[in-house]
Coordinates of C-alpha atoms in Angstrom, one line a residue:
M1 CA 0.9 -18.7 0.2
I2 CA -0.1 -18.2 3.8
H3 CA 2.6 -20.7 5.0
R4 CA 5.4 -19.1 3.0
L5 CA 4.5 -15.7 4.9
F6 CA 5.6 -17.0 8.0
P7 CA 8.8 -18.3 9.0
N8 CA 9.5 -22.0 9.7
G9 CA 8.6 -23.0 13.4
S10 CA 5.6 -20.4 13.7
D11 CA 1.9 -21.1 13.6
V12 CA 0.0 -19.9 10.6
G13 CA -3.1 -19.5 12.9
I14 CA -1.9 -16.2 13.9
A15 CA -2.8 -14.8 10.2
P16 CA -5.7 -12.6 11.6
I17 CA -3.0 -10.7 13.7
F18 CA -1.0 -9.7 10.9
A19 CA -4.2 -8.7 8.8
A20 CA -5.5 -6.5 11.7
R21 CA -1.7 -5.2 12.2
A22 CA -1.9 -4.1 8.8
M23 CA -5.0 -2.4 9.0
R24 CA -4.2 -0.7 12.4
G25 CA -1.0 0.4 10.6
F26 CA -2.7 2.1 7.5
A27 CA -5.1 4.0 9.8
D28 CA -2.3 4.9 12.0
G29 CA -0.1 6.2 9.2
F30 CA -2.7 8.8 7.8
V31 CA -4.0 9.6 11.5
A32 CA -0.4 10.8 12.7
V33 CA 0.1 13.2 9.8
L34 CA -3.6 14.7 9.8
L35 CA -4.1 15.0 13.6
P36 CA -2.1 18.4 13.8
V37 CA -3.6 19.5 10.6
Y38 CA -7.4 18.5 11.8
L39 CA -6.8 20.2 15.2
L40 CA -5.5 23.5 13.7
E41 CA -8.2 23.6 11.1
M42 CA -10.4 23.5 14.2
G43 CA -8.7 26.7 15.6
L44 CA -6.6 24.9 18.3
G45 CA -3.0 25.8 18.6
G46 CA 0.4 24.0 18.8
V47 CA 0.1 23.2 22.7
E48 CA -3.3 21.9 22.4
V49 CA -2.0 19.6 19.6
G50 CA 0.8 18.4 22.0
A51 CA -1.8 18.2 25.0
I52 CA -4.1 15.8 22.9
A53 CA -1.0 13.6 21.5
T54 CA -0.1 13.5 25.4
A55 CA -3.4 12.3 26.6
T56 CA -3.6 9.5 23.7
L57 CA -0.1 8.1 24.9
F58 CA -1.4 8.7 28.6
G59 CA -4.4 6.7 27.9
S60 CA -2.5 3.7 26.1
A61 CA -0.2 3.6 29.2
F62 CA -3.0 3.1 31.6
A63 CA -4.9 0.6 29.4
T64 CA -1.6 -1.1 29.0
L65 CA -0.9 -1.4 32.6
A66 CA -4.3 -2.5 33.3
I67 CA -3.8 -5.7 31.0
G68 CA -0.4 -6.5 32.4
A69 CA -2.1 -6.2 35.9
W70 CA -5.3 -7.9 35.3
G71 CA -5.5 -9.0 31.8
H72 CA -4.8 -12.8 32.7
R73 CA -8.0 -13.0 33.8
W74 CA -9.6 -12.9 30.5
T75 CA -8.4 -14.2 27.1
G76 CA -6.3 -12.2 24.8
R77 CA -8.6 -12.8 22.1
S78 CA -11.6 -11.0 24.2
L79 CA -9.3 -8.2 25.2
M80 CA -8.4 -7.9 21.4
L81 CA -12.0 -7.3 20.6
V82 CA -12.9 -5.1 23.2
A83 CA -9.7 -2.8 21.9
A84 CA -10.9 -3.1 18.2
A85 CA -14.5 -2.0 19.5
L86 CA -12.4 1.2 21.3
M87 CA -10.8 1.8 18.2
A88 CA -14.0 2.1 16.2
A89 CA -15.6 4.3 18.8
T90 CA -12.4 6.6 18.8
G91 CA -13.0 7.4 15.1
L92 CA -16.7 8.1 15.6
G93 CA -15.8 10.6 18.6
F94 CA -12.9 12.6 16.7
S95 CA -15.1 12.8 13.6
V96 CA -18.0 14.3 15.4
L97 CA -16.5 16.4 18.3
C98 CA -15.0 19.8 17.9
A99 CA -14.3 21.5 21.1
F100 CA -10.6 20.9 23.2
W101 CA -12.0 19.2 26.1
P102 CA -14.1 16.5 24.8
L103 CA -11.6 15.7 22.2
L104 CA -9.1 15.3 24.9
I105 CA -11.1 13.1 27.0
V106 CA -11.6 10.8 23.7
A107 CA -8.0 10.8 23.1
F108 CA -7.3 9.6 26.6
I109 CA -10.0 6.6 26.7
G110 CA -9.5 5.9 22.9
T111 CA -6.7 4.1 20.8
L112 CA -5.6 7.0 18.7
N113 CA -1.7 6.8 17.8
P114 CA 0.3 10.0 17.1
S115 CA 3.5 8.1 16.7
S116 CA 5.2 6.1 14.0
G117 CA 5.2 3.1 16.2
D118 CA 2.8 1.0 17.7
V119 CA 2.2 2.0 21.4
S120 CA -1.4 1.3 21.8
V121 CA -3.1 -1.0 23.8
F122 CA -3.1 -3.7 21.0
L123 CA 0.7 -4.1 21.3
P124 CA 1.2 -6.3 24.6
L125 CA -2.1 -8.5 23.4
E126 CA -0.5 -9.3 20.1
H127 CA 3.1 -9.6 21.0
A128 CA 1.9 -12.3 23.8
R129 CA 0.2 -14.2 21.1
L130 CA 2.8 -14.0 18.6
A131 CA 5.7 -15.1 20.9
A132 CA 3.4 -17.9 22.1
A133 CA 2.9 -19.3 18.4
S134 CA 6.7 -19.5 17.5
D135 CA 9.5 -21.2 18.8
A136 CA 12.8 -19.5 19.9
A137 CA 14.7 -19.6 16.4
A138 CA 11.7 -18.3 14.6
R139 CA 10.7 -15.6 17.1
T140 CA 13.0 -12.5 15.7
D141 CA 11.9 -13.4 12.2
L142 CA 8.4 -13.7 12.9
F143 CA 8.5 -10.1 15.1
A144 CA 10.6 -8.5 11.9
R145 CA 7.7 -9.6 9.4
Y146 CA 4.9 -8.4 12.0
A147 CA 6.9 -5.2 12.3
L148 CA 7.5 -4.9 8.6
T149 CA 3.6 -5.6 8.1
G150 CA 2.7 -2.4 10.1
A151 CA 5.5 -0.3 8.9
L152 CA 4.6 -1.0 4.9
C153 CA 1.1 -0.2 5.9
A154 CA 1.6 2.9 7.9
A155 CA 3.7 4.3 5.0
L156 CA 0.6 3.8 2.6
G157 CA -1.5 5.3 5.4
A158 CA 1.0 8.2 5.3
L159 CA 0.5 8.6 1.6
A160 CA -3.3 8.4 2.0
S161 CA -3.3 11.8 4.2
G162 CA -2.8 13.8 0.8
L163 CA -6.5 12.6 0.2
P164 CA -8.1 15.6 1.8
E165 CA -6.7 18.0 -0.3
R166 CA -7.5 16.2 -3.3
V167 CA -11.0 15.6 -2.3
V168 CA -11.4 19.4 -1.8
A169 CA -9.8 20.3 -5.2
L170 CA -12.2 17.9 -6.8
S171 CA -15.5 18.5 -4.8
G172 CA -15.0 21.8 -3.6
I173 CA -16.1 20.8 0.4
H174 CA -14.7 22.5 3.0
K175 CA -11.3 20.9 4.3
L176 CA -12.4 20.5 7.7
D177 CA -15.3 18.3 6.5
A178 CA -12.7 16.1 4.2
L179 CA -10.5 15.9 7.3
R180 CA -13.3 14.8 9.3
G181 CA -14.2 12.0 7.0
M182 CA -10.6 10.4 7.2
F183 CA -11.5 10.0 11.0
I184 CA -14.6 8.2 10.0
L185 CA -12.4 6.1 7.8
Y186 CA -10.3 5.2 11.2
G187 CA -13.4 4.2 12.9
V188 CA -14.6 1.8 9.9
I189 CA -11.1 0.3 10.1
G190 CA -11.7 -0.5 13.9
V191 CA -14.6 -2.5 12.7
A192 CA -12.7 -4.5 10.3
V193 CA -9.8 -5.1 12.8
W194 CA -12.7 -6.3 15.5
A195 CA -13.8 -8.8 12.4
M196 CA -10.3 -9.8 12.2
Y197 CA -10.0 -10.5 15.6
R198 CA -13.4 -12.7 15.6
K199 CA -11.2 -15.3 13.5
L200 CA -8.7 -16.2 16.1
P201 CA -9.2 -19.5 17.8
T202 CA -11.4 -18.7 21.1
H203 CA -9.0 -21.2 22.8
E204 CA -5.3 -20.2 23.5
A205 CA -4.0 -23.5 21.9
V206 CA -0.7 -22.0 21.2
S207 CA 0.1 -21.3 24.5
H208 CA 2.5 -23.4 26.9
A209 CA 1.4 -22.0 30.1
K210 CA -1.6 -19.9 31.6
P211 CA -0.9 -16.4 31.6
A212 CA 0.2 -15.0 34.9
P213 CA 1.6 -11.8 36.8
L214 CA 5.4 -11.2 36.7
G215 CA 7.6 -13.6 38.8
P216 CA 11.0 -14.8 38.5
S217 CA 11.7 -12.2 35.5
R218 CA 10.5 -9.2 37.5
A219 CA 14.1 -7.9 38.1
V220 CA 15.0 -7.7 34.3
V221 CA 11.7 -6.3 33.2
V222 CA 12.0 -3.6 35.8
K223 CA 15.5 -2.9 34.4
L224 CA 14.4 -2.8 30.7
A225 CA 11.2 -0.8 31.5
A226 CA 13.4 2.0 32.9
L227 CA 15.8 1.9 29.8
F228 CA 12.7 1.8 27.6
S229 CA 11.2 4.8 29.3
V230 CA 14.1 7.1 28.5
D231 CA 14.1 6.2 24.8
S232 CA 10.4 6.8 24.9
F233 CA 10.6 10.1 26.3
A234 CA 13.0 11.0 23.6
G235 CA 10.7 9.8 21.0
G236 CA 7.6 11.5 22.3
L237 CA 9.4 15.0 21.6
V238 CA 9.3 13.9 17.6
V239 CA 6.2 11.6 17.1
N240 CA 4.9 11.8 13.6
S241 CA 2.1 14.2 14.2
L242 CA 4.7 16.7 16.0
L243 CA 7.3 16.1 13.3
A244 CA 4.6 16.9 10.7
L245 CA 3.8 20.1 12.8
W246 CA 7.8 21.1 12.7
L247 CA 7.9 20.5 8.8
F248 CA 4.7 22.6 8.4
Q249 CA 5.9 25.5 10.7
R250 CA 9.6 25.3 9.5
F251 CA 9.3 25.0 6.2
G252 CA 5.7 25.4 5.0
L253 CA 5.5 22.1 3.8
S254 CA 2.1 21.1 2.0
L255 CA -0.1 18.5 3.3
S256 CA 0.7 16.2 0.2
A257 CA 4.4 16.8 0.4
A258 CA 4.2 15.7 3.9
G259 CA 2.3 12.5 3.1
A260 CA 4.9 11.9 0.4
F261 CA 7.8 12.2 2.8
F262 CA 6.2 10.3 5.7
F263 CA 5.5 7.8 2.8
A264 CA 8.9 7.4 1.7
S265 CA 10.0 7.3 5.3
G266 CA 7.9 4.4 6.3
L267 CA 8.9 2.6 3.3
L268 CA 12.7 2.7 4.4
G269 CA 11.8 2.1 7.8
A270 CA 10.1 -1.2 6.7
A271 CA 12.8 -2.3 4.4
S272 CA 15.4 -1.9 7.1
Q273 CA 13.7 -4.1 9.3
L274 CA 13.8 -7.0 6.9
A275 CA 17.9 -6.9 7.6
A276 CA 17.0 -6.8 11.4
P277 CA 16.8 -10.5 12.0
K278 CA 19.8 -11.4 9.8
L279 CA 21.7 -8.6 11.6
A280 CA 20.6 -9.8 14.9
K281 CA 21.8 -13.5 14.3
R282 CA 25.2 -12.3 13.3
V283 CA 25.8 -9.5 16.2
G284 CA 23.3 -10.3 18.7
L285 CA 19.7 -8.4 19.8
V286 CA 21.4 -6.1 22.1
N287 CA 23.9 -4.8 19.3
T288 CA 21.2 -4.6 16.6
M289 CA 19.3 -2.5 19.0
V290 CA 21.9 -0.1 20.0
F291 CA 24.0 0.3 16.9
T292 CA 21.6 1.1 14.6
H293 CA 20.0 3.8 16.7
I294 CA 22.9 5.9 17.3
P295 CA 23.5 7.1 13.5
A296 CA 19.8 7.8 13.5
S297 CA 20.0 9.8 16.2
M298 CA 22.9 11.7 14.8
C299 CA 20.9 12.4 11.7
L300 CA 18.1 13.8 13.6
I301 CA 20.2 16.2 15.4
A302 CA 21.9 17.2 12.1
A303 CA 18.3 18.0 10.6
A304 CA 17.3 20.1 13.4
F305 CA 19.8 22.7 11.9
A306 CA 19.4 22.1 8.5
T307 CA 18.5 25.3 6.8
N308 CA 17.2 23.8 3.6
V309 CA 14.2 21.6 3.3
G310 CA 15.6 19.3 1.0
V311 CA 18.9 18.8 3.4
A312 CA 16.4 18.3 6.2
L313 CA 14.4 15.7 4.7
G314 CA 17.5 13.9 3.4
L315 CA 18.7 13.5 7.1
L316 CA 15.2 12.3 8.1
L317 CA 15.1 9.7 5.5
V318 CA 18.5 8.7 6.5
R319 CA 17.3 8.3 9.7
A320 CA 14.4 6.4 8.6
M321 CA 16.7 3.8 7.2
V322 CA 18.1 2.5 10.4
S323 CA 16.0 3.9 13.2
S324 CA 13.4 1.0 13.1
M325 CA 15.6 -1.8 12.9
D326 CA 15.6 -2.2 16.8
V327 CA 12.0 -2.9 16.6
P328 CA 11.8 -6.6 16.1
A329 CA 14.9 -7.0 18.0
R330 CA 13.6 -5.3 21.0
S331 CA 10.5 -7.3 20.8
A332 CA 12.0 -10.7 20.5
F333 CA 14.5 -9.6 23.2
V334 CA 11.7 -8.8 25.7
M335 CA 10.0 -12.4 24.9
S336 CA 13.1 -14.3 25.2
V337 CA 14.4 -12.8 28.7
V338 CA 11.1 -14.1 30.5
Q339 CA 9.2 -17.1 31.2
P340 CA 6.6 -18.3 28.8
H341 CA 3.5 -17.6 31.3
E342 CA 5.3 -14.2 31.9
R343 CA 5.0 -13.0 28.4
A344 CA 1.5 -11.1 28.3
A345 CA 2.7 -9.1 31.4
A346 CA 6.3 -8.3 30.6
A347 CA 5.2 -6.9 27.1
S348 CA 2.7 -4.6 28.9
F349 CA 5.0 -3.6 31.9
T350 CA 7.6 -2.8 29.4
A351 CA 5.2 -1.0 27.2
V352 CA 3.8 0.9 30.1
P353 CA 7.0 3.1 30.8
R354 CA 7.3 3.5 27.1
S355 CA 3.8 4.9 26.9
L356 CA 4.0 7.1 30.0
A357 CA 7.3 8.6 29.2
S358 CA 6.3 9.3 25.8
A359 CA 3.1 10.6 26.9
V360 CA 5.0 13.6 28.9
S361 CA 7.1 14.8 26.2
P362 CA 4.5 15.7 23.2
L363 CA 3.0 18.6 25.4
L364 CA 6.4 20.0 26.1
A365 CA 7.4 19.7 22.4
G366 CA 4.1 21.7 21.5
W367 CA 4.9 24.4 24.0
L368 CA 8.7 24.6 22.4
F369 CA 7.1 24.8 19.0
Q370 CA 4.7 27.6 19.7
S371 CA 7.4 29.3 21.7
G372 CA 9.7 29.6 18.7
W373 CA 12.4 26.9 20.2
S374 CA 11.3 24.5 17.0
A375 CA 14.8 22.8 16.8
T376 CA 14.9 22.0 20.5
P377 CA 12.9 18.8 20.7
L378 CA 14.8 17.1 18.0
V379 CA 18.0 18.1 19.6
V380 CA 17.0 16.9 22.9
C381 CA 15.4 13.8 21.4
G382 CA 18.9 12.7 19.8
V383 CA 20.5 13.4 22.7
L384 CA 18.6 11.2 25.2
K385 CA 18.5 8.5 22.5
I386 CA 22.1 8.2 22.5
T387 CA 22.1 8.1 26.1
Y388 CA 19.8 5.4 26.4
D389 CA 21.4 3.3 23.6
L390 CA 24.9 3.4 25.4
A391 CA 23.2 2.5 28.9
L392 CA 21.2 -0.6 27.2
W393 CA 24.4 -1.9 25.6
R394 CA 26.4 -1.4 29.1
A395 CA 23.7 -3.1 31.0
F396 CA 22.7 -6.0 28.6
R397 CA 25.3 -6.7 26.1
L398 CA 26.4 -10.0 28.0
F399 CA 23.1 -10.8 29.2
K400 CA 22.1 -14.5 28.2
H401 CA 18.7 -15.1 26.7
D402 CA 16.7 -17.9 24.4

């Protein structure tokens, strides 16, 4: 059964990574929806919600940069174990702290993810291991299944964000305590992720070359990093936590309804990733990234002007159907244009600008929401993403890769 889960040409020894990605996706799914509710329940405002989301992304960026610069001195397994322990500590910190500044510090140091995608320190570590465990022909399929695993479990996690309301209704405990319990669960999942990483081989048997800093591939990685930063700055304006905040403020959506929406959105995004490898084989990795993104951005812009909650949610669901198809294609493209020994560094140095750029925008979006400009972040996000797509297509449409 395990062999059937992975494409031909890949090593089934990476199964613990898939299990860890599933658990992290579930945790990220409910945290992204619950984070603004939890912070608002503690008396914080939209700006503070944006600031904490910004801190989480800045922290992930600096941690990822450190891995790209110095991570080759340690094994990937050791670094993944440290990251999992940090995830457990993050859940504990958010469950016991109440003041803004301590929470901001934990958000910066920890692994909290307010977005729908994986922008954490885990990303370059797992990507490098996956790339080394597959040949070129199987790489896109493997990354698609990896992304699909995370997306499906994130959808289930979003659905689980309705649990605090159920607990409050059934037990009568305070809402804040019910929300705090979900962050304890996040920490417990971090321990389970640590246990999964422990099952990985202690030696990097699947690697063909010792990891090293960027060398011959530096120029193309820098160009990709610059383009990815534009996309991520735009995405940071509507990370799931802020999109949930927009739905709460604009339409008065309940927590359970928001969880159901993000569950459906996650399922559609996961299903779309199944088609990504086949589409990439037909039209290429770059075309797959670009021509699935543009319709998604147009739907986001239209949703910003919707006055009916059904229309807005419908447009956002259509966006979800195609907006994630670029995820496996992008990962496979980055891994295919660099030398094998540069993959961990390339994954880090393309992820860092994405994290830094996306870290700036949530604070701006939170301020805009609080100031009454609630539609602006969605419109700006859509316009910037279309600009990024066209620039990426122009720069790499003729680029040769494995």
